[in-house]
Structures are given as C-alpha cells and as structure tokens.
Coordinates of C-alpha atoms in Angstrom, one line a residue:
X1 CA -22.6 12.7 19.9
X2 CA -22.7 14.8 16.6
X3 CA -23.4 14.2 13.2
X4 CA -22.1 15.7 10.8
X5 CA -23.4 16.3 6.7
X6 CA -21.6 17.6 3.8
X7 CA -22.9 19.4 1.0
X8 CA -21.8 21.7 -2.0
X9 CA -19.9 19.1 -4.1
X10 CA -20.3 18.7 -8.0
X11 CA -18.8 18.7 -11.3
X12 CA -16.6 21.8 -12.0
X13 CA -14.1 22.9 -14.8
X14 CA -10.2 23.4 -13.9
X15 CA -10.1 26.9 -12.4
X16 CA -13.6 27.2 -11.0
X17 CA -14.4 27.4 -7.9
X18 CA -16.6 25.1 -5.2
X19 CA -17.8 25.8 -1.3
X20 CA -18.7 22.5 0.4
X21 CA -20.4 22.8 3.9
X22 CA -20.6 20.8 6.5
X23 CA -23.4 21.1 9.0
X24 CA -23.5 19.5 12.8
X25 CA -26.0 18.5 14.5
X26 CA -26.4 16.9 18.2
X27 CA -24.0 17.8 20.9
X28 CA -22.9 20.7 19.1
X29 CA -22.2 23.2 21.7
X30 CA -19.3 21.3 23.1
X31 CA -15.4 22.3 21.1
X32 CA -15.3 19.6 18.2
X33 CA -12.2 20.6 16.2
X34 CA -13.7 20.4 12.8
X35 CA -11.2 18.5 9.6
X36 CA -12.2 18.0 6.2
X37 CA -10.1 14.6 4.1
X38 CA -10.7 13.4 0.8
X39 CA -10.2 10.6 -1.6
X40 CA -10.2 9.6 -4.5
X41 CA -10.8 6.3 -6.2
X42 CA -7.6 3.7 -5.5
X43 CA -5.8 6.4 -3.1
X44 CA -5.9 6.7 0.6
X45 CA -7.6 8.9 2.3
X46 CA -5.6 12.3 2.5
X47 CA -5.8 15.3 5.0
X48 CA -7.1 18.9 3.3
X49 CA -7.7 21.3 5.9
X50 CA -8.9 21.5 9.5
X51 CA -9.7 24.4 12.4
X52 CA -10.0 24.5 16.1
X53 CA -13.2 24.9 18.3
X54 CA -12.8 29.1 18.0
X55 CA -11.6 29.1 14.5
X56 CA -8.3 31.1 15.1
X57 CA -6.2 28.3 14.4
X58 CA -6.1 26.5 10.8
X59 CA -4.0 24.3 9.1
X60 CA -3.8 23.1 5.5
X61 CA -2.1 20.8 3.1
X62 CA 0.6 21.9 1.0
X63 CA -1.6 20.7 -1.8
X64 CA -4.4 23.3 -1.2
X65 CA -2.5 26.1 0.3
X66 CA -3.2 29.5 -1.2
X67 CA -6.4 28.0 -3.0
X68 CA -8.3 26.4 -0.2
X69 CA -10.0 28.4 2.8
X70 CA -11.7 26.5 5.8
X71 CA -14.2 28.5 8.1
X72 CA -16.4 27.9 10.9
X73 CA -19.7 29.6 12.1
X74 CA -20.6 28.0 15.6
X75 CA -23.5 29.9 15.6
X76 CA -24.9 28.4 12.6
X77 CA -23.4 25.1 13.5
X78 CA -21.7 25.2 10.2
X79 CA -17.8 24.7 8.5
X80 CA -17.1 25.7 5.4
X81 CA -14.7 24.8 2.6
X82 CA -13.5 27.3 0.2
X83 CA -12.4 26.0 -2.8
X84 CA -10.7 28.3 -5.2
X85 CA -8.6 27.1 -8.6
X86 CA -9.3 24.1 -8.3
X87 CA -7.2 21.3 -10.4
X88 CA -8.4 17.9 -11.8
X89 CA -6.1 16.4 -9.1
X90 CA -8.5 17.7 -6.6
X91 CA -11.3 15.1 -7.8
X92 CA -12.2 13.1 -4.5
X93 CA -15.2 12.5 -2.5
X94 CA -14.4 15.0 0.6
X95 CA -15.7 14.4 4.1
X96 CA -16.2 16.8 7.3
X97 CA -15.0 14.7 10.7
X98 CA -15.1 16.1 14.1
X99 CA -12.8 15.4 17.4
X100 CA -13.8 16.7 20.9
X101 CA -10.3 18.9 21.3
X102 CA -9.5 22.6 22.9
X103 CA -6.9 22.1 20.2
X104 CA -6.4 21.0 16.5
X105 CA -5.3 17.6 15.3
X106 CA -4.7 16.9 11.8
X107 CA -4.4 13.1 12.3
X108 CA -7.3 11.2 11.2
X109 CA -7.3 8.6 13.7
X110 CA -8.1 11.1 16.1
X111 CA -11.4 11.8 14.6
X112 CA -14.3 9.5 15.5
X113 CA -17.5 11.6 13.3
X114 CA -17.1 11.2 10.1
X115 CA -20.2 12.7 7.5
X116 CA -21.1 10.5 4.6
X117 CA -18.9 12.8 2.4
X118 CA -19.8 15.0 -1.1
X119 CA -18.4 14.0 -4.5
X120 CA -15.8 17.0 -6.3
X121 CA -15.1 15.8 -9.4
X122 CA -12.6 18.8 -11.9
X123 CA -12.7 18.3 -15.0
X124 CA -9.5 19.5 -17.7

C-alpha cells in the first residue's frame, strides 16, 4: 500500500503562481501512475493532470494546459504540480491519487490512494 500527502496549497492572487507536492510513502518502489483532481465546493470532482511510473508520459486538462506542469522525482518519492497563471476558477481543494499501472490512466475510478488533499484558493 502507499500513502500519499499533499502540500503547497494557499491563498494566491490571479496570476501568481503555486507548486503543490505530493509525497508517497509505503510501497513506493513499485510503478504507481501518479494523478492529481480537484474540486471545488458544489462541483464534482474534476481531472487536472497525471504522469506514468517513468515520467515520460503526461496528460493534462484542457483547463490547465500551457499553465500547469506535473513532475515526478522517484528518487525523492515525490510529484509535483506546477501551477503557473493561475485563475479564480482554479480555487479547489486538489488531491494527489496513485494507481499501480506500467501505463497512465486519467480515470478516477481507477485510482484507489487518494491523499487528504491541499486547499488553492485565487483570488480576483
């Protein structure tokens, strides 16, 4: 099993910028694709960005594409989410889930670890 924790969330201005991590512990040397999904109050929750095991394959919402950058450091046991431009639309609490794949999946029913999530909240 893994666990998983997200940090780096906060209260931002429109344009500025935000890096959550999420950090794994547990079974961590086996290939968890790594996802991160958000939501906000009274909305579902929505796919943001996810990579494989190797981190040569990403993929990416429209919604954040261009301003959004997810990375991995296996050594470290670490993902990141870079958050660039951000909008007041972005506002959610985001969460870090992992999947035991080769692959990618972008589905969320796929992913059974979930972290307790980090609130972004962008202000006008």
């Amino acid at each position: 099993q893994v666990q998983l924790e997200e940090s780096g969330g906060g209260l931002v201005q429109a344009g500025d910028s935000l890096r959550l991590s999420c950090a794994a512990s547990g079974r961590t040397f086996v290939r968890y694709a790594i996802a991160w999904f958000r939501q906000a109050p009274t909305k579902e929750r929505e796919f943001v960005a996810a990579i494989n095991w190797s981190g040569d394959t990403t993929n990416y919402a429209d919604s954040v594409k261009g301003r959004f950058t997810i990375s991995r450091d296996n050594a470290k046991n670490t993902v990141a989410l870079q958050m660039n431009s951000l909008k007041p639309e972005d506002t959610a609490v985001y969460y870090c889930a992992a999947v035991l794949t080769s692959g990618i999946i972008v589905s969320p029913q796929r992913y059974n670890y979930w972290g307790q999530g980090t609130q972004v909240t962008v202000s006008s």
